[in-house]
Coordinates of C-alpha atoms in Angstrom, one line a residue:
D23 CA 34.5 86.4 222.9
Y24 CA 34.4 83.8 220.1
I25 CA 33.0 85.9 217.1
A26 CA 35.8 88.7 217.8
I27 CA 38.6 86.6 218.0
L28 CA 37.8 84.8 214.7
K29 CA 37.3 88.3 213.2
F30 CA 40.4 89.5 214.4
L31 CA 42.2 86.4 213.1
T32 CA 40.4 86.8 209.6
D33 CA 41.2 90.2 208.8
K34 CA 45.2 89.4 210.1
R35 CA 45.1 86.5 207.8
N36 CA 44.0 88.6 204.7
A37 CA 46.2 91.3 205.7
L38 CA 49.2 89.2 205.4
Q39 CA 47.8 87.6 202.1
I40 CA 47.6 90.8 200.5
I41 CA 51.2 91.0 202.2
A42 CA 52.4 88.3 200.5
D43 CA 50.6 88.5 196.9
K44 CA 52.5 91.7 196.6
K45 CA 55.7 90.3 197.3
T46 CA 54.7 87.2 194.9
N47 CA 54.3 90.6 191.9
A48 CA 57.4 91.6 192.8
I49 CA 59.2 88.3 192.3
T50 CA 57.6 87.5 189.3
N51 CA 57.9 91.1 187.2
L52 CA 61.3 91.2 188.8
S53 CA 63.0 90.2 185.2
T54 CA 60.1 92.3 183.4
Q55 CA 61.5 95.2 185.5
E56 CA 64.5 94.5 184.9
K57 CA 64.6 95.1 180.8
A58 CA 62.6 97.9 181.2
L59 CA 65.9 99.4 183.3
Q60 CA 68.2 98.1 180.9
A61 CA 66.7 99.9 178.6
V62 CA 66.7 103.2 180.3
I63 CA 70.5 102.6 181.0
D64 CA 71.2 101.7 177.8
E65 CA 69.3 104.8 176.7
L66 CA 71.4 107.1 178.9
K67 CA 74.2 105.3 177.2
D68 CA 73.2 106.0 173.8
R69 CA 72.4 109.7 174.9
K70 CA 76.1 109.7 176.3
L71 CA 77.9 109.0 172.6
L72 CA 75.5 110.9 170.4
S73 CA 76.1 113.8 172.7
T74 CA 79.7 113.1 171.1
K75 CA 78.8 112.9 167.5
I76 CA 76.4 116.3 167.4
D77 CA 78.7 117.6 164.4
D78 CA 78.0 114.3 162.3
V79 CA 74.6 113.6 163.7
K80 CA 74.0 117.3 161.8
K81 CA 76.2 116.7 158.4
A82 CA 74.2 113.8 157.9
I83 CA 70.7 115.2 158.3
N84 CA 71.8 117.5 156.1
N85 CA 73.2 115.1 153.4
L86 CA 69.8 113.5 153.9
K87 CA 68.2 116.6 153.3
I88 CA 69.9 117.4 150.0
V89 CA 69.0 113.5 148.9
S90 CA 65.6 114.1 149.7
K91 CA 65.5 116.9 147.5
L92 CA 67.6 115.6 144.6
E93 CA 65.3 112.8 144.9
S94 CA 62.5 114.8 144.5
K95 CA 64.3 116.4 140.9
R96 CA 65.1 113.4 139.2
N97 CA 63.1 114.2 136.5
S98 CA 64.5 117.7 135.9
F99 CA 68.3 116.5 135.8
S100 CA 67.6 113.4 133.1
T101 CA 70.3 112.4 130.4
N102 CA 68.5 110.1 128.4
S103 CA 68.4 112.4 125.5
I104 CA 72.0 113.5 126.2
S105 CA 73.3 109.6 126.1
R106 CA 71.4 108.9 123.3
K107 CA 72.2 112.0 121.0
T108 CA 75.9 110.7 122.1
T109 CA 75.6 107.8 121.1
E110 CA 73.9 108.3 117.5
A111 CA 76.5 111.0 116.7
R112 CA 79.6 108.1 117.4
E113 CA 77.8 106.2 115.3
E114 CA 77.0 108.6 112.6
L115 CA 81.1 109.1 113.0
V116 CA 81.9 105.6 112.6
K117 CA 79.6 104.8 109.7
Q118 CA 81.2 108.0 108.0
N119 CA 84.6 106.6 108.4
F120 CA 83.2 102.9 107.4
I121 CA 81.6 103.9 104.3
Q122 CA 84.1 105.9 103.1
L123 CA 87.2 103.1 104.0
F124 CA 84.6 100.4 102.1
N125 CA 84.8 102.7 99.1
E126 CA 88.4 103.4 98.7
E127 CA 88.9 99.6 99.2
L128 CA 86.2 98.5 96.2
K129 CA 87.7 101.1 94.5
S130 CA 91.1 99.1 94.7
L131 CA 89.4 96.2 93.6
R132 CA 88.3 97.8 90.5
K133 CA 84.7 97.6 91.5
S134 CA 83.7 101.1 92.6
Q135 CA 81.5 101.9 89.4
I136 CA 78.6 99.5 91.8
Q137 CA 76.9 101.7 94.0
V138 CA 76.4 100.2 97.4
E139 CA 74.6 101.2 100.2
L140 CA 75.9 100.1 103.4
N141 CA 72.4 100.3 106.5
F142 CA 73.8 100.0 109.7
G143 CA 72.1 98.1 112.4
T144 CA 72.0 95.8 115.5
V145 CA 70.8 91.8 115.5
K146 CA 70.4 90.5 119.2
G147 CA 72.9 93.6 120.3
H148 CA 75.1 92.5 118.2
S149 CA 76.5 94.7 115.0
K150 CA 74.9 94.2 111.9
I151 CA 76.1 95.7 108.0
Q152 CA 73.6 94.8 105.1
Q153 CA 74.0 95.9 101.8
K154 CA 71.8 96.7 99.2
L155 CA 71.9 98.5 95.7
N156 CA 69.4 101.0 94.7
T157 CA 66.9 98.8 93.2
S158 CA 64.6 96.3 94.6
Y159 CA 66.7 93.6 93.4
S160 CA 68.9 91.8 95.9
L161 CA 72.9 92.2 95.5
A162 CA 72.3 88.5 94.2
E163 CA 69.9 88.9 91.9
I164 CA 72.1 91.7 89.6
L165 CA 75.7 91.1 90.6
S166 CA 77.9 88.0 89.3
E167 CA 79.6 85.9 92.1
G168 CA 82.7 87.4 91.6
E169 CA 81.5 91.1 92.2
Q170 CA 79.9 89.7 95.7
K171 CA 82.9 88.2 96.0
A172 CA 85.0 91.5 95.5
I173 CA 81.8 93.3 97.7
A174 CA 82.4 90.8 100.5
L175 CA 86.2 91.0 100.2
A176 CA 86.2 94.7 100.3
E177 CA 83.8 94.8 103.3
F178 CA 85.9 92.7 105.7
L179 CA 89.0 94.5 104.5
T180 CA 87.3 97.5 105.7
E181 CA 86.8 95.9 109.3
L182 CA 90.3 95.2 109.8
Q183 CA 91.3 98.7 109.1
L184 CA 89.0 99.3 112.2
D185 CA 90.6 96.8 114.2
N186 CA 93.2 97.8 116.6
S187 CA 94.1 93.9 117.7
K188 CA 96.4 93.9 115.2
S189 CA 95.5 89.8 115.3
P190 CA 96.6 87.4 112.1
V191 CA 94.1 86.6 109.7
I192 CA 93.8 83.9 107.4
F193 CA 92.5 83.9 104.0
D194 CA 90.6 80.6 102.0
D195 CA 90.4 81.6 97.9
P196 CA 90.0 84.8 98.4
V197 CA 90.3 85.6 94.6
N198 CA 88.2 82.1 93.7
S199 CA 85.1 83.6 91.4
L200 CA 87.2 86.9 91.3
D201 CA 87.8 88.4 87.8
H202 CA 91.5 87.6 86.7
N203 CA 92.0 91.0 85.9
I204 CA 91.8 92.5 89.9
I205 CA 93.8 89.1 91.0
D206 CA 97.1 91.4 90.6
D207 CA 95.3 94.0 93.0
V208 CA 93.9 91.6 95.5
S209 CA 97.8 89.9 95.9
R210 CA 99.0 93.8 95.8
R211 CA 96.4 94.9 98.8
L212 CA 97.0 91.3 101.2
I213 CA 100.9 92.0 100.8
R214 CA 100.2 96.2 102.3
L215 CA 97.8 94.3 104.8
S216 CA 100.5 92.2 106.0
K217 CA 102.7 95.1 106.7
E218 CA 100.2 95.5 109.6
R219 CA 99.5 92.1 110.4
Q220 CA 100.1 88.5 109.8
V221 CA 98.6 86.8 106.5
V222 CA 98.0 83.1 105.6
I223 CA 96.5 82.7 102.8
F224 CA 95.3 79.1 101.1
T225 CA 94.8 79.4 97.4
H226 CA 94.4 76.9 94.5
S227 CA 95.1 79.5 91.9
I228 CA 98.2 79.6 89.9
L229 CA 97.7 83.1 88.8
F230 CA 96.7 84.3 92.4
F231 CA 100.5 82.1 93.6
N232 CA 102.1 83.8 90.7
S233 CA 101.0 87.5 91.5
I234 CA 102.4 86.8 95.0
M235 CA 105.5 85.7 94.0
Q236 CA 106.2 88.1 91.7
K237 CA 105.2 90.7 94.0
S238 CA 107.3 89.7 96.7
E239 CA 110.7 90.6 94.8
L240 CA 109.6 94.0 94.2
H241 CA 110.9 96.7 96.4
S242 CA 107.7 98.2 98.2
S243 CA 107.5 94.2 99.6
K244 CA 111.4 94.9 101.2
G245 CA 111.0 93.6 105.4
I246 CA 107.6 91.3 105.0
E247 CA 108.9 87.8 105.2
F248 CA 107.5 85.5 102.7
K249 CA 106.6 81.9 103.5
Y250 CA 105.6 78.9 100.2
Y251 CA 103.9 75.7 101.8
E252 CA 102.5 72.9 99.5
A253 CA 100.3 70.3 100.8
H254 CA 101.5 66.9 99.9
T255 CA 99.8 63.1 100.2
D256 CA 102.0 60.7 101.7
L257 CA 101.4 56.9 101.4
T258 CA 99.0 57.1 104.4
T259 CA 98.3 60.7 105.8
T260 CA 96.8 63.4 103.8
G261 CA 96.9 67.5 104.3
I262 CA 101.2 67.4 105.3
L263 CA 102.2 70.5 104.9
H264 CA 106.2 70.9 103.5
E265 CA 107.7 74.0 102.9
T266 CA 108.7 74.9 99.1
K267 CA 112.0 76.8 98.1
T268 CA 111.0 80.2 96.4
V269 CA 112.1 80.9 92.9
R270 CA 115.3 82.3 93.8
K271 CA 116.4 79.3 95.8
D272 CA 114.8 77.0 93.1
T273 CA 117.5 75.7 91.4
F274 CA 118.9 72.3 89.7
A275 CA 121.9 72.0 91.8
N276 CA 119.7 72.3 95.3
Y277 CA 117.7 69.3 94.7
E278 CA 121.1 67.5 93.2
T279 CA 122.8 68.3 96.4
T280 CA 119.5 67.2 98.5
I281 CA 119.7 63.8 96.8
N282 CA 123.1 63.3 97.1
K283 CA 122.8 63.6 100.7
I284 CA 120.5 60.9 100.6
L285 CA 122.6 58.6 98.3
N286 CA 125.5 59.2 101.1
L287 CA 123.8 58.0 103.9
P288 CA 125.3 55.5 106.3
K289 CA 124.6 52.4 104.8
E290 CA 122.6 51.0 107.9
E291 CA 120.5 53.5 107.8
R292 CA 119.6 53.4 104.2
E293 CA 119.0 49.9 104.4
K294 CA 116.9 50.4 107.0
Q295 CA 114.5 52.7 105.1
E296 CA 115.6 52.3 102.0
N297 CA 111.8 52.8 100.5
A298 CA 111.2 56.0 102.7
L299 CA 114.7 57.5 101.4
A300 CA 113.9 56.8 98.0
I301 CA 110.4 58.6 98.2
E302 CA 112.1 61.6 99.7
G303 CA 114.8 61.1 96.9
Y304 CA 112.1 61.3 93.7
D305 CA 110.3 64.1 95.6
N306 CA 113.5 66.3 95.1
L307 CA 114.2 64.6 91.7
R308 CA 110.8 65.5 90.0
P309 CA 111.3 69.4 90.6
A310 CA 114.9 69.3 89.7
I311 CA 113.8 68.1 85.9
E312 CA 111.4 70.8 86.0
V313 CA 113.9 73.4 86.9
F314 CA 115.9 72.1 84.5
V315 CA 113.3 72.0 81.7
E316 CA 113.0 75.6 82.4
D317 CA 116.2 77.3 83.0
E318 CA 118.6 74.7 80.8
M319 CA 116.3 73.0 78.0
L320 CA 113.7 76.1 77.6
K321 CA 116.2 78.8 78.5
N322 CA 113.7 80.4 80.3
T323 CA 111.4 81.2 77.7
V324 CA 108.8 80.0 80.5
K325 CA 108.4 79.3 83.9
R326 CA 106.5 77.8 86.1
Y327 CA 105.7 80.5 88.5
R328 CA 105.6 83.5 86.1
R329 CA 102.7 84.1 83.6
N330 CA 104.8 85.9 80.5
V331 CA 106.8 84.5 77.8
A332 CA 110.3 85.3 77.3
L333 CA 110.2 85.6 73.6
T334 CA 113.8 87.4 73.3
S335 CA 115.0 83.7 74.9
L336 CA 113.0 82.1 72.0
E337 CA 116.4 81.7 69.5
K338 CA 118.3 80.1 72.1
I339 CA 116.3 76.9 72.7
S340 CA 118.1 73.7 70.8
G341 CA 115.1 72.0 69.3
G342 CA 117.4 69.4 67.8
L343 CA 118.8 68.4 71.5
I344 CA 114.6 69.1 72.7
D345 CA 114.5 66.3 70.2
L346 CA 117.2 63.9 71.1
H347 CA 116.7 63.8 74.6
K348 CA 112.8 64.7 75.6
E349 CA 112.0 60.7 75.2
E350 CA 114.4 59.8 78.0
L351 CA 114.3 63.0 80.0
N352 CA 110.1 62.2 80.4
E353 CA 110.4 58.4 81.2
V354 CA 112.4 59.8 84.4
F355 CA 110.1 62.8 84.9
E356 CA 106.9 60.2 84.5
R357 CA 108.8 57.5 87.2
S358 CA 109.4 60.5 89.6
C359 CA 105.2 61.4 89.4
G360 CA 104.9 57.9 90.6
Y361 CA 106.8 57.7 93.5
I362 CA 106.7 61.0 95.2
T363 CA 104.8 61.5 97.8
G364 CA 101.8 63.2 96.3
H365 CA 100.9 60.5 94.4
S366 CA 97.2 60.8 93.7
N367 CA 96.7 56.9 94.0
P368 CA 99.5 55.3 95.9
E369 CA 97.9 52.2 96.0
E370 CA 97.8 51.8 91.9
L371 CA 102.2 51.6 92.6
T372 CA 103.1 48.0 91.0
A373 CA 106.5 49.3 92.4
K374 CA 107.9 50.4 95.5
P375 CA 111.3 52.9 94.8
S376 CA 114.3 51.7 95.0
L377 CA 117.9 54.0 96.0
Q378 CA 119.5 52.1 93.1
G379 CA 116.7 53.2 90.8
L380 CA 116.7 56.9 91.8
K381 CA 120.8 57.2 91.7
D382 CA 119.9 55.7 88.0
D383 CA 117.5 57.9 87.2
L384 CA 119.5 61.2 88.6
A385 CA 122.8 59.7 86.6
I386 CA 120.6 60.2 83.6
V387 CA 119.7 63.4 84.1
Q388 CA 122.6 64.3 84.6
K389 CA 124.3 63.2 81.3
I390 CA 121.0 65.1 79.6
R391 CA 122.0 68.4 81.0
V392 CA 125.7 67.9 80.3
A393 CA 124.6 67.8 76.8
F394 CA 122.7 70.7 76.7
K395 CA 125.2 72.9 79.1
S396 CA 127.7 72.1 76.5

C-alpha cells in the first residue's frame, strides 16, 4: 500500500523535524537563558546581602527623607540677608576706624582744618577709597600740592596702622611740596613708625635730613637703629650707595686716620692702584675740611647738619686767622671736589689725582689746623 506507507513516512519525518527544531532552538537560546538564570542568582545574592544591612538601609532611607524635606524648605532658611548685614556691619566698623585714624594722622600733619570726606567702595573686587570735600570741586582744584600730599600721606599712614604684616615700607621724598613747618612733624611720625617696622627714606631735602638727624639723638628715639647713605658717582658708574658717618662720628681725626691708612699702604699696592686710592683719599679729605671749618674755624657757630646758628659761639671765631688761611684752604677744597668720586663732570678732569698730591694737600690742611688749635 504505497500511499499508506508514504503517509506514514511523511508523518514520521515531520515529527522528527519538530523534535530537531526544538533542540535547535534550545541550543540557540541557551546563552540567553544562562544570562537570565545568572540574573536570578545575582538577585538572590543581593537579597541575601541586603538582609544583613536592613538597619543601614532604613537609616539611609530616613536621611534621604530628611534631605528631601530640607530641600523643599530651602527658601525658608536663606541666610543671604544675615550675611549681607554682617558684611555691612564689618565694613562700617572698618570705615569708622579708618576715618578716626585718618583724622588723627591728618591732625599730626597739621592739616586737620581740611574737612576731607572719605568714600569707601570697590572697583573690580578691590577696595578703593575716594576723597572729596564738601564742595563740587575736586581736591586738585582747590588744594595746594602740599595739602594734597599731606592727605595722601595721612591716608597711607592710616593703611599702615591697619596692616598687620609689619613689612618694611619705603618713602620716596615724602616731604616734597610740603610746607617746611610740618617737615618736623613728618620726621617725628616716620621715626615713631620705625618702632613698628623698618622704614627706608629717600630724600633730596636737607631740611628733612637735618630733622631726622636731630630727632635721632633724642631720648624718645632710643632703641632705634639709624643708618645714613649717600649716592655717589664714580668715573664709570652712577648711583653707588656709601654709608655716611653720623654727626657724632663725623670728626677730622676719623677722616685723617682713614687718609693715613691709604698713604701707609705697602708700596706695591699703592703703585698698582694709585689713582683709585688717591680718589678715595680725596673722598675723605673733602669732608675732613668741612668738619675742620665747622668745628675749629667757625667754632660750631654753624654746622652742615643743623638748621640753627649758635650765636654764643660767634665771639670765639678768629676772623684774622680765617683771612690768613682761607685762600689756601679753599684751593685744597676745590681740588678735592674735582677729584672725588661724586664729581659731576668727570670727563672734564685735566689731571688724575696722585697719592703724593693727596699727602701734600693733607699736610697743608694739618698745618692750617695747627694754627687754629694754637
